[in-house]
mmCIF file of C-alpha atoms and ligand atoms in Angstrom:
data_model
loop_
_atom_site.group_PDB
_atom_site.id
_atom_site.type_symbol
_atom_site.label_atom_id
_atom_site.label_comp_id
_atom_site.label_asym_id
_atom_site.label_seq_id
_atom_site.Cartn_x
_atom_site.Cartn_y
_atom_site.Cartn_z
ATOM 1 C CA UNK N 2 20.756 0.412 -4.662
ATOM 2 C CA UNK N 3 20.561 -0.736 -0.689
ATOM 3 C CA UNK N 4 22.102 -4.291 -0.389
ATOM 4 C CA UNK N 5 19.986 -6.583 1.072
ATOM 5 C CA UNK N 6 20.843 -7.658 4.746
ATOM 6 C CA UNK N 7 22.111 -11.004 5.126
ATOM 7 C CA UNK N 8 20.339 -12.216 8.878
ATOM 8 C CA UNK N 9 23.055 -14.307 10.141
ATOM 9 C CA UNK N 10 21.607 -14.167 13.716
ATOM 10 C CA UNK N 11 18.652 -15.654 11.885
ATOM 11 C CA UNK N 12 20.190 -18.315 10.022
ATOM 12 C CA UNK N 13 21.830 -19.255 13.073
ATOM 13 C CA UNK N 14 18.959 -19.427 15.410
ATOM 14 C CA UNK N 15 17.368 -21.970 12.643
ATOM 15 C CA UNK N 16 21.044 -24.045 12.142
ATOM 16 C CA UNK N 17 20.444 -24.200 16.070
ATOM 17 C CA UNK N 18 16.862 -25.470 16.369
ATOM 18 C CA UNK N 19 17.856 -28.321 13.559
ATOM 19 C CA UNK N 20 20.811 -29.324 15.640
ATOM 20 C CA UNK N 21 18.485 -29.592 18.678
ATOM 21 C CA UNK N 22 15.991 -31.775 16.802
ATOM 22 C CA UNK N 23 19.047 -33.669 15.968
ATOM 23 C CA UNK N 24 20.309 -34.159 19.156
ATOM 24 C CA UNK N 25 16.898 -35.704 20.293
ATOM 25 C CA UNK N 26 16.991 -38.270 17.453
ATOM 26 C CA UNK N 27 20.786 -39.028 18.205
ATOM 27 C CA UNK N 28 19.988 -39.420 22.105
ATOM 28 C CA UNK N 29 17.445 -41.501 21.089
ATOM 29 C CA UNK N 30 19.101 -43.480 18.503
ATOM 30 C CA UNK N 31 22.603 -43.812 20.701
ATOM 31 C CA UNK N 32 21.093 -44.247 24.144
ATOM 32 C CA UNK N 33 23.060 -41.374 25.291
ATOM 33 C CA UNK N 34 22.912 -37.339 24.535
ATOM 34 C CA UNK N 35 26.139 -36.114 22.286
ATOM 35 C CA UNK N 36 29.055 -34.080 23.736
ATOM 36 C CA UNK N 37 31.315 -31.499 23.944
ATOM 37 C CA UNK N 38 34.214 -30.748 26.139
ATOM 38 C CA UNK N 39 35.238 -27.258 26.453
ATOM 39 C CA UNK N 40 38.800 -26.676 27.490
ATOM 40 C CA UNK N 41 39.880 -23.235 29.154
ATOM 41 C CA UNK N 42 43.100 -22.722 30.783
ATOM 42 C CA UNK N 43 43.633 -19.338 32.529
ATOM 43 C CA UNK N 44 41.017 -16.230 33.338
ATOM 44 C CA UNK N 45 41.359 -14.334 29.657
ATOM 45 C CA UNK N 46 37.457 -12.243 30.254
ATOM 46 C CA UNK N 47 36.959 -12.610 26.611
ATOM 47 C CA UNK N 48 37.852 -16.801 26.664
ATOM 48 C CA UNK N 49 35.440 -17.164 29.389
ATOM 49 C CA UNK N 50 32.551 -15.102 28.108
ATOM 50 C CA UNK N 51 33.315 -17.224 25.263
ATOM 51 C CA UNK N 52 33.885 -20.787 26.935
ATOM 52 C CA UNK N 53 30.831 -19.779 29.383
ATOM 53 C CA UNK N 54 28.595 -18.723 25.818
ATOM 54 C CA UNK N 55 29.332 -22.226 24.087
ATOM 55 C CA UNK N 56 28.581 -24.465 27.317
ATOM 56 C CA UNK N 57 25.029 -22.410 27.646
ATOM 57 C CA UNK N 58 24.335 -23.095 23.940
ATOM 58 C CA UNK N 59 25.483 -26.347 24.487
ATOM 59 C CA UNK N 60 23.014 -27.711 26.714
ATOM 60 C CA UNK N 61 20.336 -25.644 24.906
ATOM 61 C CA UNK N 62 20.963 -28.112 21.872
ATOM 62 C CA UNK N 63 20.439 -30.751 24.161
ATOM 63 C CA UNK N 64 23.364 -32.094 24.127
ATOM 64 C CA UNK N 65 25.934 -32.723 27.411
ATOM 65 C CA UNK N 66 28.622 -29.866 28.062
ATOM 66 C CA UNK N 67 31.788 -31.141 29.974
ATOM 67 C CA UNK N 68 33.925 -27.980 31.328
ATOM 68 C CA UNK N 69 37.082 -27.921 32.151
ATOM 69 C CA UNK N 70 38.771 -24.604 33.813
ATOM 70 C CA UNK N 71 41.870 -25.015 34.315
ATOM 71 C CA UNK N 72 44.627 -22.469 36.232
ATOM 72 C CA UNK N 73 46.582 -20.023 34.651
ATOM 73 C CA UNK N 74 49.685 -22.048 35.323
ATOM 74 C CA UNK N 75 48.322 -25.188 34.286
ATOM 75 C CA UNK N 76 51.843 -26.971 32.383
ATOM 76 C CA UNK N 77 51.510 -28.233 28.880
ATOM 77 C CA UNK N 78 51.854 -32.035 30.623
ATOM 78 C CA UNK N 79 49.267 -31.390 32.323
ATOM 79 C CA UNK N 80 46.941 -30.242 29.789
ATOM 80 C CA UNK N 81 48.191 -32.503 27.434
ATOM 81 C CA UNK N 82 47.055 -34.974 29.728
ATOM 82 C CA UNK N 83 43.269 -33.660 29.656
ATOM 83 C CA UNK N 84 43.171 -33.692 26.002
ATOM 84 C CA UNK N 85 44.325 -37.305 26.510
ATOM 85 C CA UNK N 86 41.762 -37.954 28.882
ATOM 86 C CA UNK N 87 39.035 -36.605 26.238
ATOM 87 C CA UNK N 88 39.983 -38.530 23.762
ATOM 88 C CA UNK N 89 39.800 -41.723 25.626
ATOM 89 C CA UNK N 90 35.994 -41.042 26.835
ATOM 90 C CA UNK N 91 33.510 -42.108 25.276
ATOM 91 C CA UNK N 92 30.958 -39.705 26.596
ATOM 92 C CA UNK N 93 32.932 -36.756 24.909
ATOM 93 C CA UNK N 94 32.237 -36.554 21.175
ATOM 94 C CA UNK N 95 33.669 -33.235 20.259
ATOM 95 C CA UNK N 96 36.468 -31.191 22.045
ATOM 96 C CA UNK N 97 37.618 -27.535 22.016
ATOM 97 C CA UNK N 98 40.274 -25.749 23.389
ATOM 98 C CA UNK N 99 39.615 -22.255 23.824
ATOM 99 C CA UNK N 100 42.656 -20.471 22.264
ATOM 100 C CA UNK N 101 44.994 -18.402 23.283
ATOM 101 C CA UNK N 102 46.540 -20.197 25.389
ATOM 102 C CA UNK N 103 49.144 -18.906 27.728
ATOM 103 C CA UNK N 104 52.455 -18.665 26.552
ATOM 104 C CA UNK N 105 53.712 -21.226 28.065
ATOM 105 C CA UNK N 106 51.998 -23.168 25.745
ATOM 106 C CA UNK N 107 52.814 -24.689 22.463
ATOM 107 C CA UNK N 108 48.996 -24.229 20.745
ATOM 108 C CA UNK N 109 50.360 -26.833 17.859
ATOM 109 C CA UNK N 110 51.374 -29.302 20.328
ATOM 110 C CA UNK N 111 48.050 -28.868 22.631
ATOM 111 C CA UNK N 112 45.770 -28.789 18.947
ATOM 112 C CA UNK N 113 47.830 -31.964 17.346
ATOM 113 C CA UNK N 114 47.218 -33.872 20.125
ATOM 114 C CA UNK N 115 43.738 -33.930 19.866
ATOM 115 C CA UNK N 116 42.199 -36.483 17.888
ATOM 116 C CA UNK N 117 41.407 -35.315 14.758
ATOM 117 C CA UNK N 118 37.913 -37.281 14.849
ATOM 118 C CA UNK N 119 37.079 -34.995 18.025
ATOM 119 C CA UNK N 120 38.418 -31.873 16.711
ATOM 120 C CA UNK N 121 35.047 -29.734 15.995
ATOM 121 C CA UNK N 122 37.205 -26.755 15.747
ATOM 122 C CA UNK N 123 38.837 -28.132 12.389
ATOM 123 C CA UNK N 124 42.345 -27.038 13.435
ATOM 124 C CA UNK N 125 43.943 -30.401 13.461
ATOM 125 C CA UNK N 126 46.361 -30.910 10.256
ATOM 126 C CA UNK N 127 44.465 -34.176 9.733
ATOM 127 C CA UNK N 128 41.367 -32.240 9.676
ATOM 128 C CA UNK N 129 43.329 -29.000 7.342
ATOM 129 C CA UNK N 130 44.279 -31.530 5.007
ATOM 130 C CA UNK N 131 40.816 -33.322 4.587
ATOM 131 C CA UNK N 132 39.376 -30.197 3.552
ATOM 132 C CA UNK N 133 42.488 -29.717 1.078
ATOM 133 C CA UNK N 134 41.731 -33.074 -0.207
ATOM 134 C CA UNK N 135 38.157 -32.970 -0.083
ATOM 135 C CA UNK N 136 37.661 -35.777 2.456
ATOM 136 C CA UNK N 137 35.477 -35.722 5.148
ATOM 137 C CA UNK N 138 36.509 -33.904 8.232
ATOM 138 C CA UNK N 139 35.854 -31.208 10.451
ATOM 139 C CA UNK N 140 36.144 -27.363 8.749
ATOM 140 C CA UNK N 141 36.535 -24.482 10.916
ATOM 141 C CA UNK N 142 33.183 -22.963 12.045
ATOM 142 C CA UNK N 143 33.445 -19.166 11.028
ATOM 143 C CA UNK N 144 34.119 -19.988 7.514
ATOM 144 C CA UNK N 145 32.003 -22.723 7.190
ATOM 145 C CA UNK N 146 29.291 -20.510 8.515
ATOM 146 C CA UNK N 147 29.989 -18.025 5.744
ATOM 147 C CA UNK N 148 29.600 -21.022 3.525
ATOM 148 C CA UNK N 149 26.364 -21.817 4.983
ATOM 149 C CA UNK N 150 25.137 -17.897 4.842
ATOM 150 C CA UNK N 151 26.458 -17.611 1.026
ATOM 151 C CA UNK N 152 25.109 -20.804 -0.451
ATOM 152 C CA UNK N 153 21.509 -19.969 1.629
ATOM 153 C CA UNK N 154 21.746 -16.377 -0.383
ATOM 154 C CA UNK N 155 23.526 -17.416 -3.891
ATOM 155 C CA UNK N 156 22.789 -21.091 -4.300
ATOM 156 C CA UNK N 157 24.945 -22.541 -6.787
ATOM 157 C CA UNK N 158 28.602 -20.548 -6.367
ATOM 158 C CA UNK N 159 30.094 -22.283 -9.530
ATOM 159 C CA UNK N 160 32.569 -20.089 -11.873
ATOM 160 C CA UNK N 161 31.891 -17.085 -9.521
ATOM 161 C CA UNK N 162 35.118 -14.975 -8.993
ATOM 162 C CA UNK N 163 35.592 -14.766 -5.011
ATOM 163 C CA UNK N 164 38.336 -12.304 -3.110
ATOM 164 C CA UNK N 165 38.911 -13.397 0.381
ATOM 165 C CA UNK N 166 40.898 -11.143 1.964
ATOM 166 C CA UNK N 167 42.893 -12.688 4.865
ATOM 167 C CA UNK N 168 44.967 -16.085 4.765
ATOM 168 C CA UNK N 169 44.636 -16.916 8.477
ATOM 169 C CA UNK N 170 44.695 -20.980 9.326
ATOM 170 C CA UNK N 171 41.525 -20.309 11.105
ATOM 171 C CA UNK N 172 39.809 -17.831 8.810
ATOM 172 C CA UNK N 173 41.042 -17.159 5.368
ATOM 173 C CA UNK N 174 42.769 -20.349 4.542
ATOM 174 C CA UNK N 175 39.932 -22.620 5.334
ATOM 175 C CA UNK N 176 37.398 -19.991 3.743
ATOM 176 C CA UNK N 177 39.255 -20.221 -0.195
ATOM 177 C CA UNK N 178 39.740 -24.185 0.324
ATOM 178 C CA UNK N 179 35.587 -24.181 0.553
ATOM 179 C CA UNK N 180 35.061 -21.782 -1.899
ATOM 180 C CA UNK N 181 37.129 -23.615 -4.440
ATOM 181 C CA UNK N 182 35.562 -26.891 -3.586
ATOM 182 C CA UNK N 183 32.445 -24.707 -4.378
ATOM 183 C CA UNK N 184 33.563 -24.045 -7.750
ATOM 184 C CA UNK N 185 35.017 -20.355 -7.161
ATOM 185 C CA UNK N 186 37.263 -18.834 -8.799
ATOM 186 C CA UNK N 187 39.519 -18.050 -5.322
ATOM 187 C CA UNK N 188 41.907 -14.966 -4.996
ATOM 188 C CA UNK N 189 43.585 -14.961 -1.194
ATOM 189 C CA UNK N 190 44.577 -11.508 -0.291
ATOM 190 C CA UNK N 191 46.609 -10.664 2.246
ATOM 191 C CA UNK N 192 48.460 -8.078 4.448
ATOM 192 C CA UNK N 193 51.459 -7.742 1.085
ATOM 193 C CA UNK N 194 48.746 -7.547 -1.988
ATOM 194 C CA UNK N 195 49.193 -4.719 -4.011
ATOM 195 C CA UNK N 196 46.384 -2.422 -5.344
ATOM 196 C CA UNK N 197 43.787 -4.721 -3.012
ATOM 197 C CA UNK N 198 41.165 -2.318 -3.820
ATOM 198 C CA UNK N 199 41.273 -3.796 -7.779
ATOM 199 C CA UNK N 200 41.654 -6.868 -6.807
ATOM 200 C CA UNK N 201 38.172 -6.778 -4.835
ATOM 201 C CA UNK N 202 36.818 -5.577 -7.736
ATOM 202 C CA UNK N 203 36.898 -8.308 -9.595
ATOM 203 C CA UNK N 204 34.624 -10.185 -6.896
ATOM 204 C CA UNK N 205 31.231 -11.183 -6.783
ATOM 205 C CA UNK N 206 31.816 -12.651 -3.567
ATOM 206 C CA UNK N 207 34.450 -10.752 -0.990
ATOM 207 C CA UNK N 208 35.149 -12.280 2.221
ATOM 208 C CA UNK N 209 36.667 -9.703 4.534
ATOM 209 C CA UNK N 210 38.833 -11.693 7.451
ATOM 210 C CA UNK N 211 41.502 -8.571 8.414
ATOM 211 C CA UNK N 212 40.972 -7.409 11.467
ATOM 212 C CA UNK N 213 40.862 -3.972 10.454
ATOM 213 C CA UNK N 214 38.336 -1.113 10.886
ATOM 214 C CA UNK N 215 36.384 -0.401 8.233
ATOM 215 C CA UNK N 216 39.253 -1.121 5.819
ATOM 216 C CA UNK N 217 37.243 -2.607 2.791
ATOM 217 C CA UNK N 218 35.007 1.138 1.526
ATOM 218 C CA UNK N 219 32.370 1.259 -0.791
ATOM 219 C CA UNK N 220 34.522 1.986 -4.490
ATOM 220 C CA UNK N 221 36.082 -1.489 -4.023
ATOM 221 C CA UNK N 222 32.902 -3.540 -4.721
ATOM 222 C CA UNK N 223 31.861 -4.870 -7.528
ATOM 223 C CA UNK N 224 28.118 -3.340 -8.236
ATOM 224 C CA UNK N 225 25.970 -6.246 -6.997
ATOM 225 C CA UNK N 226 28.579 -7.923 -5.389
ATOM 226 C CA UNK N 227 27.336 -10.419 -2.002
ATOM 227 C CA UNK N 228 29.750 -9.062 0.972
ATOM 228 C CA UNK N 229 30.836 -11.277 3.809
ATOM 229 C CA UNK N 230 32.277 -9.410 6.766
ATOM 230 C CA UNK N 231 34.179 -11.716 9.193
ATOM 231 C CA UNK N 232 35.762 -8.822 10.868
ATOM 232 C CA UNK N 233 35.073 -7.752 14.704
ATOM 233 C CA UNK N 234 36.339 -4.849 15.803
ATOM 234 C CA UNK N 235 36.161 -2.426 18.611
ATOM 235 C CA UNK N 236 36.208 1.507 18.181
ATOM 236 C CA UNK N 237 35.177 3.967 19.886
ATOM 237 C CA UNK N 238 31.590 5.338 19.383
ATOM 238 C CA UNK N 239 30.916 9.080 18.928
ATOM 239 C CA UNK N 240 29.076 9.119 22.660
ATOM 240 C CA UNK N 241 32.032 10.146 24.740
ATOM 241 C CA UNK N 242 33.468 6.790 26.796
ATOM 242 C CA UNK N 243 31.629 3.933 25.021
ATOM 243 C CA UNK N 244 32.338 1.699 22.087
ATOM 244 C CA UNK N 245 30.947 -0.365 19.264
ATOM 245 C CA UNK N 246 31.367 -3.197 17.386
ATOM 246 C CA UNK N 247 32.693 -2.577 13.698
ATOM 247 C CA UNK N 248 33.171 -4.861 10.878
ATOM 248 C CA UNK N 249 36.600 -5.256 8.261
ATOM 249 C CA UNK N 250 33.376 -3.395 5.844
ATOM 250 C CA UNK N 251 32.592 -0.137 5.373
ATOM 251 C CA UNK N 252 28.672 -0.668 6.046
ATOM 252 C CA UNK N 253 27.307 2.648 4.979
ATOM 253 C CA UNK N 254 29.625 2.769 1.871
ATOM 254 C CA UNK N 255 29.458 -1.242 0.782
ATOM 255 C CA UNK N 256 25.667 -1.085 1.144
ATOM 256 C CA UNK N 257 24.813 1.264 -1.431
ATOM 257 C CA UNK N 258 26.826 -0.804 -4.155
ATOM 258 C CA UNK N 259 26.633 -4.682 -2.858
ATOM 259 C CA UNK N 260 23.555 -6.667 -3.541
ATOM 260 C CA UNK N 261 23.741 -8.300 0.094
ATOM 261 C CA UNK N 262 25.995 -7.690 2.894
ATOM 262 C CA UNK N 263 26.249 -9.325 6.274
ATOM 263 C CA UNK N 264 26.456 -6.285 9.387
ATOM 264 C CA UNK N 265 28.251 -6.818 12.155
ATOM 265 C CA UNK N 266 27.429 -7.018 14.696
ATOM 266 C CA UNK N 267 24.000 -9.840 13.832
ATOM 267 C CA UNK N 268 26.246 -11.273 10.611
ATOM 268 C CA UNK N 269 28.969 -14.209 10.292
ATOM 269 C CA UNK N 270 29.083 -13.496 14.234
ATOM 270 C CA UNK N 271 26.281 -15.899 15.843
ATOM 271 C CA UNK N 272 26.763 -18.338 12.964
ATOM 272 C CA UNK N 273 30.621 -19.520 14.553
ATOM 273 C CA UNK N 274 28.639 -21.061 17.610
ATOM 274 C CA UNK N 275 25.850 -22.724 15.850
ATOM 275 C CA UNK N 276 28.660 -24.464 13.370
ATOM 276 C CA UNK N 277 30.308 -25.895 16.532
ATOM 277 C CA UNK N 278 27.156 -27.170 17.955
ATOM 278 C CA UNK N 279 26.522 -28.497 13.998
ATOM 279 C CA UNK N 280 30.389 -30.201 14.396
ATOM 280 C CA UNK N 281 29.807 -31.631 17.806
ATOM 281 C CA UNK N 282 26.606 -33.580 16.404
ATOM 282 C CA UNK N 283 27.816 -34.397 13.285
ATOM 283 C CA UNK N 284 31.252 -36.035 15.460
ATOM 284 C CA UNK N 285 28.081 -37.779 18.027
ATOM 285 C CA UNK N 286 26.738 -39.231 14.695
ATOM 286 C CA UNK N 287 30.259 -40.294 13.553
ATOM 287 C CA UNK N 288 31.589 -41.625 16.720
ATOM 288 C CA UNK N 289 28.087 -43.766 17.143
ATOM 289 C CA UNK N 290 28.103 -44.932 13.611
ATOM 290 C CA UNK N 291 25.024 -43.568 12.789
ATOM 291 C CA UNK N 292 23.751 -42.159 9.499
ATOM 292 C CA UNK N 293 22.991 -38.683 9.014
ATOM 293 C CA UNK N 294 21.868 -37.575 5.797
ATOM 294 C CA UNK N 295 24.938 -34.668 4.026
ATOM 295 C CA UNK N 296 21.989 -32.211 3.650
ATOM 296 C CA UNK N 297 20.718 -32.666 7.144
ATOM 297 C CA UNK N 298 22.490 -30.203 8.964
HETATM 298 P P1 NAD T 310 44.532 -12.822 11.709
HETATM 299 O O1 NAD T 310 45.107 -11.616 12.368
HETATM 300 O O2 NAD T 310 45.030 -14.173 12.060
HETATM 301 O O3 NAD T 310 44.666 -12.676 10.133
HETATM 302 C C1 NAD T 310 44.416 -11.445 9.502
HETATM 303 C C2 NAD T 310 44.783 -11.570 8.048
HETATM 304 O O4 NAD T 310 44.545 -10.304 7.430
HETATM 305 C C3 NAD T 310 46.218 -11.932 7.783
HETATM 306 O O5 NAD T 310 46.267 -13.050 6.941
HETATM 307 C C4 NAD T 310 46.816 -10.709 7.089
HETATM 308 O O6 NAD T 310 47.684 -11.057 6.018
HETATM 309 C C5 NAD T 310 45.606 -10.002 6.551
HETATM 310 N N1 NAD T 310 45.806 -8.548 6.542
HETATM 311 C C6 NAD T 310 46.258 -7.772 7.551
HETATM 312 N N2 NAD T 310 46.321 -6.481 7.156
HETATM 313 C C7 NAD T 310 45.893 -6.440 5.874
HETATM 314 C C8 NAD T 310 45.729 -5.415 4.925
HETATM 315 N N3 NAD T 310 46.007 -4.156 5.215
HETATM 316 N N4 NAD T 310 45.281 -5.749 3.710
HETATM 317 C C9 NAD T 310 44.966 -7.021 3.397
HETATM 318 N N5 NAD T 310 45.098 -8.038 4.273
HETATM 319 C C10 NAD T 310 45.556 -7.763 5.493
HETATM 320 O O7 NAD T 310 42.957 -12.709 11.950
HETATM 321 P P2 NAD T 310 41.784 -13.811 11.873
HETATM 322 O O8 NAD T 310 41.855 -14.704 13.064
HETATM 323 O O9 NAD T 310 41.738 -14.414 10.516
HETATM 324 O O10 NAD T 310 40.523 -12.855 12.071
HETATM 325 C C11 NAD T 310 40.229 -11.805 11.155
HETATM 326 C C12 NAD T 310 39.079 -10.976 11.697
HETATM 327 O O11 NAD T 310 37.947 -11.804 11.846
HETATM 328 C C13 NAD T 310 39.305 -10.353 13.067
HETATM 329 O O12 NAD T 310 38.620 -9.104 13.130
HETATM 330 C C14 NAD T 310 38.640 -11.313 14.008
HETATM 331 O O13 NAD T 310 38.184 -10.689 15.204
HETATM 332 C C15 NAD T 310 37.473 -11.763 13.168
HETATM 333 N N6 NAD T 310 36.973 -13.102 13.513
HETATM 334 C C16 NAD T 310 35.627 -13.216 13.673
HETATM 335 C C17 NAD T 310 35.082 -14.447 13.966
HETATM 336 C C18 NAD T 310 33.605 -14.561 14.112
HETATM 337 O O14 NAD T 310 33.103 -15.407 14.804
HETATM 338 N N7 NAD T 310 32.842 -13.715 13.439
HETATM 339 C C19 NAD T 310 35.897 -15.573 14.106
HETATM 340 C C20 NAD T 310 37.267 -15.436 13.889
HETATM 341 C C21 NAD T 310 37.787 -14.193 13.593
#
């Protein structure tokens, strides 16, 4: 058996054309376009392909992108008083801070102070305890992505058993919370399970979020099993000086025994943008009062 591939550059290109559409009716229902305010303190090259990747896609969706670069050596006063600033204007529906952020930096302190009604990237307590709760809120886009991908390829998740292996606040955490609001039967695996290979077994859906080459091989997967690989990793390539991109997932291995597997890279990758630009909108809609249908976006 060859797994199917699951096209998450696909999915997102589509999750991005409905956001545009939607971003036309909001401008024209609000008088105004939505927006997001990227924050970016510091030169990081990865942060500002990133930062400089979101504000593109941004405007694509039609909707405005505020930037704001700030110097290495920016204090935490001061950029506490940005986020203040962000949340007091009305133009700004969503806001991200690129993370890391220099050391000396208290992340926490810079995320809590955002308000949690602006907080697209669904790190805000507020916003971790909504999803715990089931209230309405912002989730974190990667998993919520995988979400998306899984319920496009599955439909229905209830009763399935689902491994995710990883408990970050960003990644893993977030990912279990959905999947037992789904109706999954959630197992969080981490960097201390023993025999991890059985316990992925048991899985008809396994959400790698490790950070670790190739980690999760082939024998560990449940015949027919639906793989999610969150993983990103860098190794070098068998051409002498260059590199590739690698998943948590051993492709070759996984593919012959899973029924559908994302790759990486052209998996859960592209689908973390098009979330935010789905979060920004759905925090326009919010902030305006408007209605937007739950199965709109
Ligand atoms: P993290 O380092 O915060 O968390 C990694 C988790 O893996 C930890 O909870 C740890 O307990 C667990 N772990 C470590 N070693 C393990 C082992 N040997 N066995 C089982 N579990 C182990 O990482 P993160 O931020 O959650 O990201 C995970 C991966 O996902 C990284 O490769 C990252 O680059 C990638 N990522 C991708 C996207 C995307 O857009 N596709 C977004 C975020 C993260």
């Amino acid at each position: 058996m060859t797994a199917a591939v699951i096209d998450g550059k696909a999915f997102a290109a589509d999750l991005r054309a409905r956001v545009g559409e939607l971003a036309v009716a909001f401008e024209a229902k609000a008088g105004r376009k939505a927006g997001l305010a990227v924050v970016l303190v510091g030169e990081d090259p990865a942060s500002q392909v990133y930062v400089r990747s979101k504000g593109k896609s941004t405007v694509e969706a039609g909707m405005n992108s505020f930037e704001h670069k700030l110097p290495a050596d920016t204090s935490e006063t001061d950029l506490l008083a940005v986020v203040e600033q962000l949340n007091a204007d009305p133009a700004v529906d969503g806001i991200l801070v690129q993370l890391p952020l220099p050391r000396h930096i208290d992340e926490q302190k810079v995320i809590a102070a955002i308000n949690p009604d602006k907080d697209v990237d669904g790190f805000h307590v507020t916003n971790a305890g909504r999803l715990a709760v089931g209230q309405p809120g912002f989730v974190p886009c990667t998993p919520l992505g995988c979400l998306m991908l899984l319920k496009d390829r599955l439909g229905d998740l209830s009763g399935l058993d689902a491994v995710v292996i990883g408990r970050s606040n960003i990644v893993g955490k977030p990912m279990a919370q959905l999947l037992i609001a789904e109706s999954c039967t959630v197992t969080v695996a981490h960097s201390r399970t023993k025999n991890l290979p059985e316990v992925v077994k048991r899985a008809d859906i396994v959400v790698a979020a490790v950070g670790s080459p190739e980690m999760v091989k082939g024998d560990w997967i449940k015949p027919g099993a639906t793989v999610i690989d969150v993983g990103i990793n860098r190794v070098a390539a068998a051409e002498a000086g260059k590199t590739r991109l690698v998943g948590d997932v051993d492709y070759a291995s996984a593919a012959q025994v899973a029924s559908a597997i994302t790759p990486v890279p052209g998996g859960v990758g592209p689908m973390t943008i098009a979330v935010l630009l789905r979060n920004a909108l759905v925090a326009a809609y919010r902030s305006a009062g408007l209605e937007l249908a739950a199965d709109a976006i």
